[in-house]
GROMACS .gro file of C-alpha atoms in nm:
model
  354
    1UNK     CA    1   6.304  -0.065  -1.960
    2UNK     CA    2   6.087  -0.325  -1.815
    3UNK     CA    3   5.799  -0.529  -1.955
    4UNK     CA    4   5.669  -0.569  -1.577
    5UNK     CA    5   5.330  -0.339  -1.488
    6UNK     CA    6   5.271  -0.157  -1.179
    7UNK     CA    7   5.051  -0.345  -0.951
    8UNK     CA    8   4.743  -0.197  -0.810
    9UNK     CA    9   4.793  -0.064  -0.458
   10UNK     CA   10   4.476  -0.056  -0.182
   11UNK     CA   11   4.410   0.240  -0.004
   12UNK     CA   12   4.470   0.006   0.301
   13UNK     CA   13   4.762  -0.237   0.305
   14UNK     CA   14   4.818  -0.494   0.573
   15UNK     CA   15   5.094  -0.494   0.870
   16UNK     CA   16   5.007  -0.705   1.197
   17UNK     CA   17   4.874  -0.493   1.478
   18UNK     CA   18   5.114  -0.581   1.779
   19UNK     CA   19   4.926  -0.711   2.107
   20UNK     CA   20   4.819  -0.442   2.373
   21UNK     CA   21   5.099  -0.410   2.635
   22UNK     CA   22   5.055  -0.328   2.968
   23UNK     CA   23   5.023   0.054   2.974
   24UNK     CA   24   4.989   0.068   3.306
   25UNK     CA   25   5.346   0.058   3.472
   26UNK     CA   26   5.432   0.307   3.241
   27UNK     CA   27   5.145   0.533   3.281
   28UNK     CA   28   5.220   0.541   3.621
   29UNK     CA   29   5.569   0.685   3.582
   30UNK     CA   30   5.476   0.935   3.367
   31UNK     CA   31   5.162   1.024   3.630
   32UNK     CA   32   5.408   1.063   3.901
   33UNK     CA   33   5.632   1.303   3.698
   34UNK     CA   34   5.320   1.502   3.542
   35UNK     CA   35   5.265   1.736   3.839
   36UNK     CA   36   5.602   1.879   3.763
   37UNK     CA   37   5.534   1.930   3.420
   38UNK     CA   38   5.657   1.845   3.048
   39UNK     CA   39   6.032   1.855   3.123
   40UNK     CA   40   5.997   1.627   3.404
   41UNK     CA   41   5.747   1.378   3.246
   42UNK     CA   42   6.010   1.335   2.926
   43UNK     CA   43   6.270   1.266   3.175
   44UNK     CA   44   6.058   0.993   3.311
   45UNK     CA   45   5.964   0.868   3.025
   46UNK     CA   46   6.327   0.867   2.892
   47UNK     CA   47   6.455   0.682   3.215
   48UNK     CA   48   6.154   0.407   3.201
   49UNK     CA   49   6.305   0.331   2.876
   50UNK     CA   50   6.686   0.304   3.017
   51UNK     CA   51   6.559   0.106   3.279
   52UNK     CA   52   6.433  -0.196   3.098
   53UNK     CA   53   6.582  -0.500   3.134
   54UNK     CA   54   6.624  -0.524   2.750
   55UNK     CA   55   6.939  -0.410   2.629
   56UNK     CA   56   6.824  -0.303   2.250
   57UNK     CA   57   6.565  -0.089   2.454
   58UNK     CA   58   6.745   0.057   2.722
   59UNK     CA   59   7.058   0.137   2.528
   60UNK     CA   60   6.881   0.273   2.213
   61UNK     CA   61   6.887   0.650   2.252
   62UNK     CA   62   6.574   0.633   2.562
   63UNK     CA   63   6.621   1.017   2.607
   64UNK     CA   64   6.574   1.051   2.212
   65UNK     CA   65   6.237   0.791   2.207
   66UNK     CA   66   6.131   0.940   2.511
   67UNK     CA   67   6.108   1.311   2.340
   68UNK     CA   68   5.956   1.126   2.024
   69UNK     CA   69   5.732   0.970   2.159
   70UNK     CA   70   5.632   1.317   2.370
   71UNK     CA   71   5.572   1.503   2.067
   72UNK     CA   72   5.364   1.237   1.884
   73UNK     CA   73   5.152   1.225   2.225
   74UNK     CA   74   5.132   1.604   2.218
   75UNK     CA   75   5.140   1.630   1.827
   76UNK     CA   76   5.362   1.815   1.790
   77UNK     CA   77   5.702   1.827   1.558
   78UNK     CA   78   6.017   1.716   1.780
   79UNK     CA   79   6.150   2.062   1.675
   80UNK     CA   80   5.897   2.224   1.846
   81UNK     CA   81   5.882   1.956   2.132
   82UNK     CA   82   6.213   2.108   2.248
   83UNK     CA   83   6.087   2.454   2.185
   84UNK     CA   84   5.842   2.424   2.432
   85UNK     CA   85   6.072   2.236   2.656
   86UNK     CA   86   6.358   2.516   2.667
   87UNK     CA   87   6.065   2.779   2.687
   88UNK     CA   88   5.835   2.605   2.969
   89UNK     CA   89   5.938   2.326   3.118
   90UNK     CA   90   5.678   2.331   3.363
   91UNK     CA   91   5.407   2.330   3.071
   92UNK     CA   92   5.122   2.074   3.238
   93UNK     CA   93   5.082   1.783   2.992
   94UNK     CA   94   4.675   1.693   2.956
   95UNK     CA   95   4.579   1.348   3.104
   96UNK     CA   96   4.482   1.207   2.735
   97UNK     CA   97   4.835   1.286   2.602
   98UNK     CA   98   4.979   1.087   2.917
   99UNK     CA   99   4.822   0.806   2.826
  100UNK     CA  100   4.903   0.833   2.472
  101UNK     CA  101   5.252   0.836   2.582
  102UNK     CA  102   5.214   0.559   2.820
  103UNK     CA  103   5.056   0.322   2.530
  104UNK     CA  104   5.401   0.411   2.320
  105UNK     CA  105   5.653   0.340   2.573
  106UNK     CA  106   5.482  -0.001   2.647
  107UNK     CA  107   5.505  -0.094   2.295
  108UNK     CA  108   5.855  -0.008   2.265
  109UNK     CA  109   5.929  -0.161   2.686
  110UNK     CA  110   5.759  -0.479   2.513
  111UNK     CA  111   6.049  -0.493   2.209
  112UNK     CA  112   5.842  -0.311   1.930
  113UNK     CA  113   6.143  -0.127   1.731
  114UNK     CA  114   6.047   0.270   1.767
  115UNK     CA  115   6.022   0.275   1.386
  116UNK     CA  116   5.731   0.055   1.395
  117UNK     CA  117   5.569   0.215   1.734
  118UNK     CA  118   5.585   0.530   1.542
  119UNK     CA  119   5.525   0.422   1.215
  120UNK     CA  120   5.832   0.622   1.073
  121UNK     CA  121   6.156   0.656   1.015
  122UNK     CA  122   6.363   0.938   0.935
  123UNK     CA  123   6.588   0.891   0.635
  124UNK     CA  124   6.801   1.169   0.464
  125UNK     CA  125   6.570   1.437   0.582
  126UNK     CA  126   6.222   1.289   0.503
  127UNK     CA  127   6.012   1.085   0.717
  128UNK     CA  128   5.913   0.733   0.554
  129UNK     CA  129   5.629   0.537   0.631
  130UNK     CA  130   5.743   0.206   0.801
  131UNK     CA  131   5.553  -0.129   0.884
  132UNK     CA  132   5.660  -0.498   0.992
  133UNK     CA  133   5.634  -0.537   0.654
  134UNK     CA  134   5.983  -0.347   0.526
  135UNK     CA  135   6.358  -0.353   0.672
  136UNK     CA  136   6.336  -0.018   0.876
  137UNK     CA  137   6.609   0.198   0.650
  138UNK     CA  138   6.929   0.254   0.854
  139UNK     CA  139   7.180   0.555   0.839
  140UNK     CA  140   7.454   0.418   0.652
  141UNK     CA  141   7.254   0.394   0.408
  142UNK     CA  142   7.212   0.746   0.343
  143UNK     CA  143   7.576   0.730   0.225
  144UNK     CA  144   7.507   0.486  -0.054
  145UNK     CA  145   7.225   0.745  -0.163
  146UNK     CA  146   7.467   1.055  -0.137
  147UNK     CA  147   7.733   0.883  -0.323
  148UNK     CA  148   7.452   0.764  -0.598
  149UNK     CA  149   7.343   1.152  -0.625
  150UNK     CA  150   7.695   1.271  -0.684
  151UNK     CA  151   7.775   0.992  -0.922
  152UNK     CA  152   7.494   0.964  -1.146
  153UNK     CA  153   7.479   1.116  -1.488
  154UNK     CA  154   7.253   1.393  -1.596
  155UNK     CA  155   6.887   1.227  -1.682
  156UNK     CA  156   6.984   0.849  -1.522
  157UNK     CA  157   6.782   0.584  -1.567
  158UNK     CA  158   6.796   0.417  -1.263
  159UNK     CA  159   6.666   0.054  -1.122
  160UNK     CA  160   6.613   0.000  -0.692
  161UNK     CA  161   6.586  -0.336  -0.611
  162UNK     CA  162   6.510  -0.492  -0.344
  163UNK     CA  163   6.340  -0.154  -0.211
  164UNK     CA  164   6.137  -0.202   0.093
  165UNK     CA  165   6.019   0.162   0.196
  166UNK     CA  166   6.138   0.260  -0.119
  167UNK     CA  167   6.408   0.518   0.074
  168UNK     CA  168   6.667   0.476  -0.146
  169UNK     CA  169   6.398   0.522  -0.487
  170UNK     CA  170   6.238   0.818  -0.350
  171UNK     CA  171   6.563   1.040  -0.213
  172UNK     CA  172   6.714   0.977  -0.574
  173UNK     CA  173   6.428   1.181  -0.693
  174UNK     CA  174   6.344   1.361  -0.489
  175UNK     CA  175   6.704   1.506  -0.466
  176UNK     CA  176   6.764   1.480  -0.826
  177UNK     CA  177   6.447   1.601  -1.041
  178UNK     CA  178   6.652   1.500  -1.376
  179UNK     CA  179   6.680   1.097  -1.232
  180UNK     CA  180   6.417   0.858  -1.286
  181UNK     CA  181   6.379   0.499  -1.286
  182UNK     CA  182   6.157   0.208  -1.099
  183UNK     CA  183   6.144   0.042  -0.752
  184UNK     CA  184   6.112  -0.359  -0.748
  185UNK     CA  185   6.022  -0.602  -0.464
  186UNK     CA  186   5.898  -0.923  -0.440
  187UNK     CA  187   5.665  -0.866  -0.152
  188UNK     CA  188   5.348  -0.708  -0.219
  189UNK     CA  189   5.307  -0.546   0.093
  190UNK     CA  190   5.667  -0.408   0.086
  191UNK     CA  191   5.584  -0.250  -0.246
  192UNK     CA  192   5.269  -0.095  -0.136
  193UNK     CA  193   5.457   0.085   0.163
  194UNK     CA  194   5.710   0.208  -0.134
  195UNK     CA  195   5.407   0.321  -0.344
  196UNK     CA  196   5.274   0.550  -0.042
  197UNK     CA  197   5.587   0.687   0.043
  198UNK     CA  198   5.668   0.762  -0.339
  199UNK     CA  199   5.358   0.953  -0.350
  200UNK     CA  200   5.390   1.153  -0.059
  201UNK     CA  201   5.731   1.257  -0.129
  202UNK     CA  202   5.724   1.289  -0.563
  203UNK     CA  203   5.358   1.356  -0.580
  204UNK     CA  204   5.160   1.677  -0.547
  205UNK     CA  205   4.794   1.800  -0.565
  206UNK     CA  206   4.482   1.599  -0.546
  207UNK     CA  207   4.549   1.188  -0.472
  208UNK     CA  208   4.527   1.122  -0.811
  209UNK     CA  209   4.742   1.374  -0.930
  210UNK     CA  210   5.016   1.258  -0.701
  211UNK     CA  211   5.007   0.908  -0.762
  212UNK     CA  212   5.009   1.017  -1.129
  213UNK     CA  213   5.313   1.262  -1.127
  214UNK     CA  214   5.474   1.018  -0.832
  215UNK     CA  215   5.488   0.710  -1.046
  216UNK     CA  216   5.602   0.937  -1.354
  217UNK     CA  217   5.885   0.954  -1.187
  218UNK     CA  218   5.950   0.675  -0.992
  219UNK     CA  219   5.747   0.344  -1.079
  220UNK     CA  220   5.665   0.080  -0.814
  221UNK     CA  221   5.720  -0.283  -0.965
  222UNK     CA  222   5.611  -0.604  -0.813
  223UNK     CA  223   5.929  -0.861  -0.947
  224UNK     CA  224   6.154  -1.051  -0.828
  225UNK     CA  225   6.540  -0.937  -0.933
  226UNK     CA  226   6.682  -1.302  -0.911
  227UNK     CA  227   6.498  -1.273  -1.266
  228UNK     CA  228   6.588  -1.104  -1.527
  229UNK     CA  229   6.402  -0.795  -1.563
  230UNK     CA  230   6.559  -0.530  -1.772
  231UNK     CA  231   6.715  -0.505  -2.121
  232UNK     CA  232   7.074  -0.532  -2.189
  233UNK     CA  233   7.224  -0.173  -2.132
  234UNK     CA  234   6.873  -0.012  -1.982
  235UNK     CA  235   6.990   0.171  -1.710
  236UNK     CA  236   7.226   0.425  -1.616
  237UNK     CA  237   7.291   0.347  -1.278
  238UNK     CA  238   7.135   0.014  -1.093
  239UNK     CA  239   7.144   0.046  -0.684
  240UNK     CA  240   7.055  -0.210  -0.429
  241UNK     CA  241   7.054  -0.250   0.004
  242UNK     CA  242   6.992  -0.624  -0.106
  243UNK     CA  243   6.906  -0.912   0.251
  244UNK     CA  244   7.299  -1.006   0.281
  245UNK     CA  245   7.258  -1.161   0.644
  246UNK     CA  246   7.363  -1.496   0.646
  247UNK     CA  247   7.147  -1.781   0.834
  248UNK     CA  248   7.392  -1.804   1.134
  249UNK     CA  249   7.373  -1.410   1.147
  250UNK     CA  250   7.041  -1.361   1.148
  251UNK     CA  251   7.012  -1.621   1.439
  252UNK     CA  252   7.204  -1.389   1.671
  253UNK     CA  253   7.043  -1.038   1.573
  254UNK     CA  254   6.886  -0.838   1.868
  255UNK     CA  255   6.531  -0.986   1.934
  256UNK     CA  256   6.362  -0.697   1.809
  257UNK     CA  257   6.581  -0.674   1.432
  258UNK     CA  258   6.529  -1.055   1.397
  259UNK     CA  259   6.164  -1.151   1.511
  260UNK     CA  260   6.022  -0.791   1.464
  261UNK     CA  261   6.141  -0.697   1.073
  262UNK     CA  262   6.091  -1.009   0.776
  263UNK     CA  263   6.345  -1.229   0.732
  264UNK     CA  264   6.362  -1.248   0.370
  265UNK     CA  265   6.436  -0.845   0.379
  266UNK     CA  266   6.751  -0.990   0.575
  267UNK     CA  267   6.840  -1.341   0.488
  268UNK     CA  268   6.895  -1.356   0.085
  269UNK     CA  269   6.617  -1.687   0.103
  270UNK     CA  270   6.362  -1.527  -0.139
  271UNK     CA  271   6.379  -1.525  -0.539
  272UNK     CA  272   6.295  -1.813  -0.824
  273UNK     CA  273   6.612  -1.732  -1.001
  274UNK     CA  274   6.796  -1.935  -0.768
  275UNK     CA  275   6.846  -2.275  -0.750
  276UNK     CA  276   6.834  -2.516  -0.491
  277UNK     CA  277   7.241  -2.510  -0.431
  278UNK     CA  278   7.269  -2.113  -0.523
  279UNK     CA  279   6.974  -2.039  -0.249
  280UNK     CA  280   7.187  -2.276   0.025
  281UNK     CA  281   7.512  -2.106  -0.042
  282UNK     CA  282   7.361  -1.774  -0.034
  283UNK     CA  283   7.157  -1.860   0.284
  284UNK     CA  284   7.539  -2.007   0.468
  285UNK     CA  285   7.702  -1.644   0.357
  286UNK     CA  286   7.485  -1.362   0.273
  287UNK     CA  287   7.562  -1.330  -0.065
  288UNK     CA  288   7.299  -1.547  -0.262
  289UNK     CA  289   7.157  -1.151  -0.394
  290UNK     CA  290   7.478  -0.988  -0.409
  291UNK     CA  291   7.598  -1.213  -0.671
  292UNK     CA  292   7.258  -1.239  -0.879
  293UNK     CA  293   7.317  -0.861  -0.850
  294UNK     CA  294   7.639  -0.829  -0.948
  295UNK     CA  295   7.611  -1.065  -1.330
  296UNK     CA  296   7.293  -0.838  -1.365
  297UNK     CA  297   7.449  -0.482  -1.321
  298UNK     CA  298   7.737  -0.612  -1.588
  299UNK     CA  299   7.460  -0.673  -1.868
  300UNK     CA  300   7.219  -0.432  -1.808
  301UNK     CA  301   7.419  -0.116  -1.735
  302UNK     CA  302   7.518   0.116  -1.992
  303UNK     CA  303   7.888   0.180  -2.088
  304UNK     CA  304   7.989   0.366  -1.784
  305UNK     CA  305   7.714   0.315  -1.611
  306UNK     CA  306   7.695   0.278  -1.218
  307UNK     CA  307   7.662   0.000  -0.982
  308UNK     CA  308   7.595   0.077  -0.553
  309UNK     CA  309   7.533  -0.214  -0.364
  310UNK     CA  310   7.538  -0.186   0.059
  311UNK     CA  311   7.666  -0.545   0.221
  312UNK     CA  312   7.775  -0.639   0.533
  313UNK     CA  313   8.109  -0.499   0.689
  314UNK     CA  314   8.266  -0.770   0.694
  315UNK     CA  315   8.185  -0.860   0.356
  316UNK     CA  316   8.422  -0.646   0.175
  317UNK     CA  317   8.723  -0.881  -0.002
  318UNK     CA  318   8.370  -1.113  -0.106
  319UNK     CA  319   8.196  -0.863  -0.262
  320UNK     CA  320   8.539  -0.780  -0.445
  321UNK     CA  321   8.592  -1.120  -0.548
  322UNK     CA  322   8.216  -1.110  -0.711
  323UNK     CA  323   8.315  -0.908  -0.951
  324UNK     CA  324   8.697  -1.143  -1.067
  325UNK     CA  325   8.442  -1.312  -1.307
  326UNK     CA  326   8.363  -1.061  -1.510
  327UNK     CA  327   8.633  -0.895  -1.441
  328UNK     CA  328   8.691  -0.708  -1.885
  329UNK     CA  329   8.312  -0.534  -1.794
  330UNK     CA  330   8.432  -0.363  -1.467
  331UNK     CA  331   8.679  -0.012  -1.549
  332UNK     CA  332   8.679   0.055  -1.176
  333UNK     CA  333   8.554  -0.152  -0.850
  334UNK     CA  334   8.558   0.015  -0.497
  335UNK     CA  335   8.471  -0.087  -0.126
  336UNK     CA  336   8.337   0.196   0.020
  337UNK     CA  337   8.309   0.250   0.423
  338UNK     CA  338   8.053   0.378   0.615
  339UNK     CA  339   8.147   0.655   0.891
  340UNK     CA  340   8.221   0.402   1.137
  341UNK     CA  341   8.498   0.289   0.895
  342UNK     CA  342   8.342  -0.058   0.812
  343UNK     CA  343   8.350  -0.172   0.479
  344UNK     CA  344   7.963  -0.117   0.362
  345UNK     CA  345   7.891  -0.101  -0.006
  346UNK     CA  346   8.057  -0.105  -0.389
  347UNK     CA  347   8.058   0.137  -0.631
  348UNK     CA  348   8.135  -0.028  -0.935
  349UNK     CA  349   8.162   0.145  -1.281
  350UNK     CA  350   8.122  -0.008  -1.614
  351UNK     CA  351   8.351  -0.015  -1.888
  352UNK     CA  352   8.272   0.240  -2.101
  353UNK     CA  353   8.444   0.020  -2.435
  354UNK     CA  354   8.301  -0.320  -2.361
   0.00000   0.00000   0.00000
């Protein structure tokens, strides 16, 4: 499928440790509530949060990162955070887990997204390991992977590029134990938070044994997908959540999305496949990747094979018009909306008599 090898992967990989915030103003709201007990110190925590003067902290779910951030201090599931909350409120919390709490709430007070204070992200049931390193995996998402795992043939070959945490990889097979395929990025350290998550979701046993039957199923590859990387007709089914913010975008994102996660896993700037004019274009509308993609997906898919790419929502009619160009390949393209009822990514199916 590919002539590209899978890169060895450290034990360790690299993320930038974020400076120490001030725990203190935030240790001493939780200290005042603490006499009362857990109910009331969540509640404090939840409304130190709604009370910052950021609005992508304060209007980001505080009473749902307060009760996170709880049960990591207490660790404990947030299942059985609110187990203990319905059963006794008054529970005392112990002074270290206070200050546990304190330390995450400053992070997050200070702009840190909650994925990266945390280290996780949910996503389609499993929690995936997240660093500064990888685009922290969104919801709508989760319907390009549900529409993949209804679509896809019996025993697809599949190709993720452009995978990050390697969310979209992993839930194909782990979901699907008849699909298997490879995850590509061109960013080392992206590829090594892919490799971990692939093994603690695929794998099973001793380390070795789970890299091993991980990578079986799903192979981490180091590549860049403005390149050609697969044979004509290799795959079954090619998916992407490819950077498609444009320049201009990115410059007005919420502090914490644009100086907090990397810029080339949201501004299409990255890949030696495009030239000079290609790489401008792409960089002025978003699409530099999408279109790479889209010529790709027409050679290298199968007859009838399957093509999910996620955009931006207002992106829809350009996508379409991607595909006018090779227009005799295509049996079927369609703009698919998330559940806000945004246009949000293509399923596009191949001729089956090219």
């Amino acid at each position: 499928m590919s002539d590209h090898r899978t890169p060895p992967f450290p034990d360790t990989f690299g993320a930038e440790t974020p400076c120490a915030p001030d725990t203190a103003p935030a240790l001493a709201a939780l200290g005042t509530a603490a006499p009362h007990g857990l109910r009331e110190v969540v509640r404090a925590a939840a409304a130190y949060l709604a009370a910052s003067p950021s609005p992508s902290v304060r209007d980001d779910a505080p009473r749902l990162t307060a009760e996170l951030f709880a049960a990591r201090a207490l660790g404990l599931s947030r299942q059985d955070l609110l187990l203990r909350l319905a059963m006794h409120p008054a529970a005392p919390v112990p002074e270290d887990a206070l200050a546990r709490a304190a330390t995450l709430l400053a992070r997050r007070a200070a702009g840190e997204p909650t994925a990266h204070v945390l280290g996780e992200r949910e996503f389609h049931g499993r929690d995936f390991l997240v660093t500064p390193a990888t685009l922290i995996p969104r919801p709508e998402t989760e319907l390009l992977v549900e529409t993949a795992l209804s679509l896809a043939p019996r025993g697809a070959r599949f190709a993720d590029c452009g995978t990050g945490t390697g969310c979209i990889a992993v839930t194909l097979c782990a979901e699907r134990m008849d699909i298997h395929g490879i995850a590509c990025d061109i960013s080392p350290a992206a590829l090594a938070v892919a490799a971990r998550n692939m093994i603690a979701h695929l794998g099973g046993g001793k380390p070795d044994a789970a890299r091993r039957a991980a990578f079986l199923r799903c192979q981490p590859v180091l590549a860049d997908f403005t390149r050609p990387l697969f044979r004509d007709g290799a795959l079954d089914l090619l998916v992407s959540n490819p950077p498609y913010v444009s320049e201009s975008e990115h410059a007005g994102l919420a502090p914490e999305v644009r100086d907090r996660e990397p810029r080339a896993a949201l501004v299409p700037c990255a890949g030696g496949g495009l030239d000079d004019a290609a790489t401008a274009q792409g960089r002025a509308d978003g699409l530099g990747h999408a279109r790479v993609l889209v010529a790709e997906a027409g050679r290298v898919l199968r007859p009838g094979g399957l093509f999910l790419m996620e955009f931006g929502s207002a992106q829809g009619q350009a996508v379409a018009a991607l595909f006018a160009p090779h227009a005799p390949l295509w049996a079927g393209v369609d703009i698919r909306k998330d559940l806000a009822g945004l246009d949000r990514f293509v399923v596009a199916r191949r001729e089956r008599h090219a």
